Amino acid sequence: MSVRRLLAVIVAEAILAARGPVAVVLRPRELFAARDNMCEVGCCWRRRRKMSANPELAGAVVEAVEAAGVVQLGEGPHWVDSEQALYWVDLLAGVLHRLHPSTGKHTSTTPPGSRPMGFVVPVFREPGHFVVGHGTDLSLLSWDGQTQCKIVKVLGSVAATPGTLRFNDGKADPQGRLWAGTMSTVIDKGNEAQPEIGALYSLENNGAKKHVDYVGISNGLAWRDALMYYIDSTAERVDAFDLEPASGHLSERRCIFDFKKNNIKGVPDGMTIDSIGNLWIACFGGNQVICIDPERGQLLRKVPIPASQVTSVCWGGRLLDELFVTTAGVKSEAGKSEAGRLYRVTGLGANGLLNDQVRLPAR
């Protein structure tokens, strides 16, 4: 990107900010990536600035989003930039939520079937349509954000004895391919010994395709260039795969950050990536979100969260500089006032990327 184009991007951003809220704001991925590498043109943006691991960070503010209410097991946050709205699920209750932070308007809906809902990802260029993990199905759901939703069709399924397996976390990669993982429901019923009967799948034209087997709790996903980052919570580490973008083929799995070796409190759960490639990871049972440099396997930062069971994270806001954090209130945390809330963290000095949406074949 030329210096002239970089400066034009900054001017355009300033104009948008001066105009106030707009219906649709286009912010290509390269805007944030370029802005983070602009020291050579005399601006004050950081260039892969290394952040302190001190948990008491000046400038970072954590607040509960009161308008979002309280859920049992918040998961799967996804920011839709064109709507300036956050979607997430109450997993065990099977409820889909939507929040417009600037107005505080919060709506929710429950698809028919009384099944767990692990995640929600919008469909590219199909407003009001989403792919959700619905029990053991990957389903296309329609919802206008107001009235009752409906399941349009099942796009793929995983064979299992009813009630023994369910989809957990899921996201779309930069090519628009959906990735989602399964897990045993044993832990949902109070048993802490989690069998490794889950797997990681991608959604293809002919249904769900298995890529990784012997998974305990399939969780966080993130991508950068030809890499895919992945979390199986029971392994208590973050792994990386080499990814062939066109085919979705995975190879060369390796650990890039081990929670036990780094003495991190909690287990890794949901995950997101920022514009310079650092990973932000929810620590279930750890009262915190951590930020790591995946290239060096280095802890950069800890962000304390009032709730213990921190489940997932997602960048949002007009500049994608607000970190939304979902939490749970299950088992020992059930009924605690800080549990199951949605939190927003500002002042982190970092930006995310636009969340990718699922690209489905023409129907």
XYZ file of C-alpha atoms in Angstrom:
363
model
C 0.000 0.000 0.000
C 1.498 3.392 -0.994
C 2.001 6.270 1.454
C -0.590 8.304 -0.490
C -3.192 5.527 -0.093
C -2.385 5.113 3.590
C -2.946 8.811 4.202
C -6.203 8.655 2.219
C -7.412 5.835 4.445
C -6.750 7.909 7.594
C -8.553 10.932 6.146
C -11.542 8.763 5.217
C -11.633 7.327 8.736
C -11.606 10.840 10.219
C -14.493 11.902 7.955
C -16.533 8.882 9.031
C -15.908 9.677 12.681
C -16.989 13.301 12.164
C -20.221 12.265 10.473
C -21.271 10.042 13.353
C -23.106 6.704 13.006
C -23.820 5.481 9.505
C -25.740 2.488 8.245
C -22.817 0.705 6.589
C -19.123 1.328 7.179
C -16.641 -0.528 4.996
C -13.299 -1.145 6.687
C -11.172 -3.555 4.682
C -8.749 -5.767 6.575
C -5.758 -3.914 5.145
C -6.888 -0.652 6.767
C -6.035 -1.872 10.255
C -3.008 -3.886 9.165
C -1.600 -0.883 7.313
C -2.337 1.534 10.124
C -0.341 -0.624 12.537
C 2.754 -0.367 10.311
C 2.879 3.378 9.680
C 5.780 4.584 11.819
C 7.805 5.192 8.646
C 5.428 7.989 7.516
C 5.683 9.922 10.745
C 2.438 8.877 12.434
C 2.128 7.711 16.011
C 0.550 4.305 15.360
C 2.375 1.371 16.961
C 4.512 -1.040 14.930
C 4.102 -4.471 16.541
C 4.411 -2.821 19.935
C 5.070 -5.372 22.664
C 2.622 -5.115 25.528
C 3.231 -5.594 29.218
C 2.049 -8.748 30.997
C 1.212 -6.625 34.046
C -2.458 -7.400 34.855
C -3.058 -3.890 36.204
C -2.968 -2.044 32.893
C -3.283 1.710 32.749
C -6.014 2.815 30.378
C -7.880 -0.493 30.023
C -11.467 -0.327 31.289
C -13.650 -3.398 31.882
C -17.394 -2.864 32.220
C -20.443 -5.103 32.308
C -22.883 -4.424 29.457
C -26.052 -4.172 31.530
C -28.369 -4.092 28.509
C -27.238 -7.612 27.566
C -28.674 -9.136 30.728
C -27.457 -12.430 32.197
C -27.201 -15.818 30.486
C -26.294 -19.299 31.643
C -23.452 -20.017 29.215
C -22.559 -17.140 26.915
C -20.568 -18.177 23.837
C -19.812 -17.497 20.164
C -19.736 -13.659 20.013
C -19.743 -12.293 16.460
C -19.655 -8.590 15.546
C -21.585 -7.595 12.395
C -19.965 -4.356 11.304
C -22.663 -3.323 8.825
C -25.221 -3.420 11.653
C -22.873 -2.241 14.408
C -24.369 -5.111 16.400
C -23.092 -8.056 18.418
C -24.582 -11.542 18.169
C -23.893 -14.309 20.684
C -25.567 -17.414 22.098
C -26.681 -18.787 25.436
C -25.349 -22.220 24.585
C -27.144 -24.637 26.896
C -30.440 -22.725 26.702
C -30.253 -22.648 22.891
C -30.985 -18.907 22.707
C -29.612 -16.462 20.119
C -28.973 -12.875 21.276
C -28.429 -9.578 19.447
C -27.256 -6.289 20.977
C -26.884 -2.847 19.419
C -24.434 -1.293 21.929
C -24.924 2.339 20.923
C -28.678 2.190 21.596
C -28.735 -0.586 24.197
C -31.396 -2.459 22.223
C -31.244 -6.170 23.054
C -33.345 -8.868 21.427
C -33.254 -12.657 21.557
C -34.900 -15.677 19.976
C -35.047 -19.439 20.455
C -35.172 -21.762 17.432
C -37.589 -24.670 17.628
C -36.234 -27.953 18.930
C -34.888 -27.113 22.412
C -31.290 -27.952 21.489
C -27.942 -26.420 22.517
C -26.637 -23.698 20.206
C -22.840 -23.548 20.108
C -22.197 -20.580 17.815
C -23.672 -18.166 15.279
C -21.994 -16.920 12.080
C -23.753 -14.658 9.528
C -24.021 -15.722 5.884
C -22.165 -13.492 3.423
C -24.479 -11.174 1.452
C -27.598 -12.747 2.956
C -28.809 -10.380 5.690
C -30.829 -12.103 8.375
C -29.351 -15.536 7.619
C -26.900 -17.365 9.860
C -25.218 -20.725 10.212
C -25.523 -22.075 13.754
C -24.269 -25.129 15.578
C -27.590 -26.625 16.665
C -27.067 -29.820 18.625
C -25.242 -32.104 16.171
C -26.436 -30.124 13.127
C -24.942 -27.249 11.186
C -28.136 -25.388 10.328
C -29.111 -22.386 8.246
C -31.246 -20.084 10.364
C -33.221 -16.984 9.400
C -33.911 -14.155 11.841
C -34.693 -10.501 11.297
C -33.451 -9.595 14.769
C -36.958 -8.999 16.054
C -39.489 -11.776 15.551
C -39.290 -15.530 15.964
C -36.561 -17.227 13.950
C -36.778 -20.450 11.966
C -34.456 -23.197 10.771
C -34.371 -22.999 6.972
C -32.432 -26.209 6.380
C -29.763 -28.499 7.814
C -26.492 -28.044 5.932
C -24.564 -30.836 7.609
C -24.797 -33.230 10.543
C -22.596 -35.407 12.723
C -23.809 -38.904 13.546
C -24.086 -39.556 17.278
C -26.369 -41.126 19.857
C -28.909 -38.408 20.782
C -27.761 -36.324 23.719
C -24.147 -37.546 23.735
C -22.465 -35.016 21.423
C -22.946 -31.405 20.357
C -21.289 -28.675 18.336
C -19.370 -26.151 20.414
C -17.368 -23.257 18.933
C -17.387 -22.357 15.247
C -16.196 -19.581 12.905
C -15.629 -18.802 9.230
C -12.106 -18.524 7.854
C -11.019 -15.702 5.474
C -12.171 -17.802 2.484
C -15.670 -18.043 3.979
C -15.350 -21.730 4.891
C -17.087 -22.631 8.148
C -15.096 -24.537 10.772
C -16.814 -26.015 13.833
C -15.928 -28.569 16.466
C -17.850 -31.049 18.579
C -17.554 -32.289 22.147
C -19.130 -34.816 24.482
C -22.071 -33.572 26.548
C -20.806 -35.445 29.615
C -19.351 -32.255 31.102
C -22.695 -30.455 30.628
C -24.235 -33.010 32.989
C -21.744 -32.414 35.794
C -19.068 -34.994 35.024
C -15.583 -33.443 34.948
C -13.964 -36.417 33.146
C -14.371 -35.339 29.525
C -13.925 -38.123 26.934
C -12.062 -37.229 23.743
C -14.845 -38.154 21.318
C -15.148 -34.746 19.660
C -13.690 -33.617 16.330
C -13.063 -30.531 14.195
C -15.036 -30.213 10.953
C -15.393 -27.877 8.009
C -18.660 -27.333 6.180
C -18.368 -28.394 2.552
C -20.920 -28.650 -0.249
C -21.675 -32.258 0.690
C -21.876 -31.713 4.453
C -19.478 -31.797 7.395
C -15.897 -32.919 6.664
C -13.755 -34.181 9.557
C -10.197 -32.814 9.874
C -9.117 -33.464 13.474
C -10.127 -36.407 15.670
C -9.845 -37.268 19.396
C -10.889 -33.831 20.621
C -12.060 -33.218 24.186
C -13.610 -29.726 23.993
C -13.287 -28.081 20.580
C -12.967 -24.329 21.076
C -11.140 -21.234 19.831
C -10.323 -20.638 16.163
C -8.336 -17.891 14.422
C -6.469 -17.437 11.135
C -3.516 -15.474 9.822
C -2.082 -15.933 6.344
C -1.641 -19.696 5.779
C -1.968 -20.574 9.466
C -4.929 -21.720 11.530
C -4.831 -21.448 15.315
C -6.920 -23.920 17.297
C -7.808 -24.727 20.903
C -8.841 -28.062 22.369
C -9.525 -26.914 25.920
C -8.772 -30.303 27.475
C -5.201 -30.118 26.122
C -4.722 -26.724 27.859
C -2.728 -25.238 24.990
C -3.008 -23.284 21.747
C -1.994 -25.159 18.582
C -1.178 -24.028 15.055
C -1.732 -25.809 11.746
C -0.426 -25.059 8.298
C -3.532 -24.375 6.209
C -3.956 -24.740 2.468
C -6.534 -21.964 1.941
C -8.099 -23.254 -1.274
C -8.696 -26.838 -0.129
C -8.833 -26.370 3.650
C -6.212 -29.088 4.128
C -4.497 -28.979 7.537
C -0.975 -30.197 8.299
C 1.977 -29.810 10.689
C 0.077 -29.429 13.951
C 2.245 -27.998 16.726
C 1.833 -26.327 20.124
C 2.562 -22.602 20.190
C 1.527 -21.782 23.770
C 1.112 -24.149 26.713
C -1.042 -22.915 29.598
C 0.556 -25.208 32.188
C 4.141 -24.385 31.233
C 3.352 -20.670 31.371
C 1.452 -20.947 34.688
C -1.730 -19.466 33.242
C -4.766 -19.610 35.506
C -7.786 -21.276 33.865
C -8.040 -23.247 30.630
C -8.103 -21.809 27.098
C -11.590 -21.339 25.649
C -12.642 -18.962 22.851
C -10.084 -16.897 20.948
C -9.717 -13.995 18.522
C -6.876 -12.288 16.671
C -5.952 -8.610 16.406
C -4.704 -6.594 13.445
C -1.022 -7.286 14.129
C -1.468 -11.024 14.653
C -1.585 -11.328 18.440
C -4.079 -13.799 19.913
C -6.546 -12.861 22.662
C -7.719 -15.898 24.608
C -10.567 -16.362 27.097
C -9.450 -18.272 30.202
C -12.318 -20.373 31.586
C -11.998 -20.556 35.360
C -9.236 -17.959 35.275
C -11.023 -14.577 35.647
C -9.047 -13.234 32.707
C -8.343 -12.773 29.037
C -4.726 -13.125 27.974
C -2.911 -11.826 24.903
C -0.044 -13.803 23.385
C 2.393 -13.395 20.526
C 1.914 -16.693 18.632
C 5.164 -16.319 16.697
C 7.268 -16.254 19.855
C 4.958 -18.154 22.185
C 5.161 -15.187 24.541
C 2.602 -13.854 27.025
C 2.063 -10.149 26.346
C -0.820 -9.153 28.538
C -3.409 -10.166 31.108
C -6.811 -8.487 31.320
C -8.739 -9.286 34.536
C -12.460 -10.026 34.109
C -14.894 -9.967 37.087
C -16.408 -13.351 36.177
C -14.428 -16.566 36.655
C -15.810 -18.528 33.701
C -14.613 -16.447 30.757
C -15.764 -18.191 27.588
C -14.986 -16.171 24.447
C -13.864 -12.848 22.981
C -14.652 -10.754 19.902
C -13.555 -7.343 18.601
C -16.283 -4.804 17.904
C -17.157 -1.114 17.896
C -16.818 1.477 15.125
C -13.014 1.114 15.058
C -12.955 -2.563 16.099
C -11.073 -1.479 19.222
C -13.563 -2.740 21.813
C -13.155 -6.299 23.085
C -16.458 -8.006 23.922
C -16.140 -10.855 26.404
C -18.753 -13.550 27.070
C -18.910 -15.426 30.369
C -20.798 -18.273 32.004
C -22.483 -18.954 35.309
C -22.585 -22.739 35.497
C -21.900 -25.212 38.318
C -20.005 -23.462 41.146
C -20.536 -20.039 39.542
C -24.300 -20.364 39.077
C -26.185 -17.446 40.603
C -23.178 -15.181 41.140
C -23.914 -11.602 40.135
C -20.878 -11.194 37.899
C -21.306 -14.545 36.120
C -23.029 -14.990 32.737
C -22.656 -11.346 31.809
C -21.320 -9.729 28.675
C -18.312 -7.478 29.309
C -16.747 -4.779 27.160
C -13.050 -3.857 27.446
C -11.873 -0.506 26.071
C -8.571 1.347 26.107
C -6.510 -1.687 25.106
C -4.609 0.128 22.361
C -5.345 -2.678 19.906
C -7.741 -3.264 17.015
C -9.315 -6.390 15.641
C -10.258 -7.418 12.127
C -13.664 -7.688 10.525
C -15.229 -11.034 11.386
C -15.444 -13.326 8.382
C -18.851 -14.577 7.257
C -19.871 -17.928 5.805
C -19.957 -18.099 2.023
C -22.568 -20.653 1.011
C -22.981 -21.957 -2.538
C -25.891 -20.527 -4.490
C -29.154 -22.166 -3.487
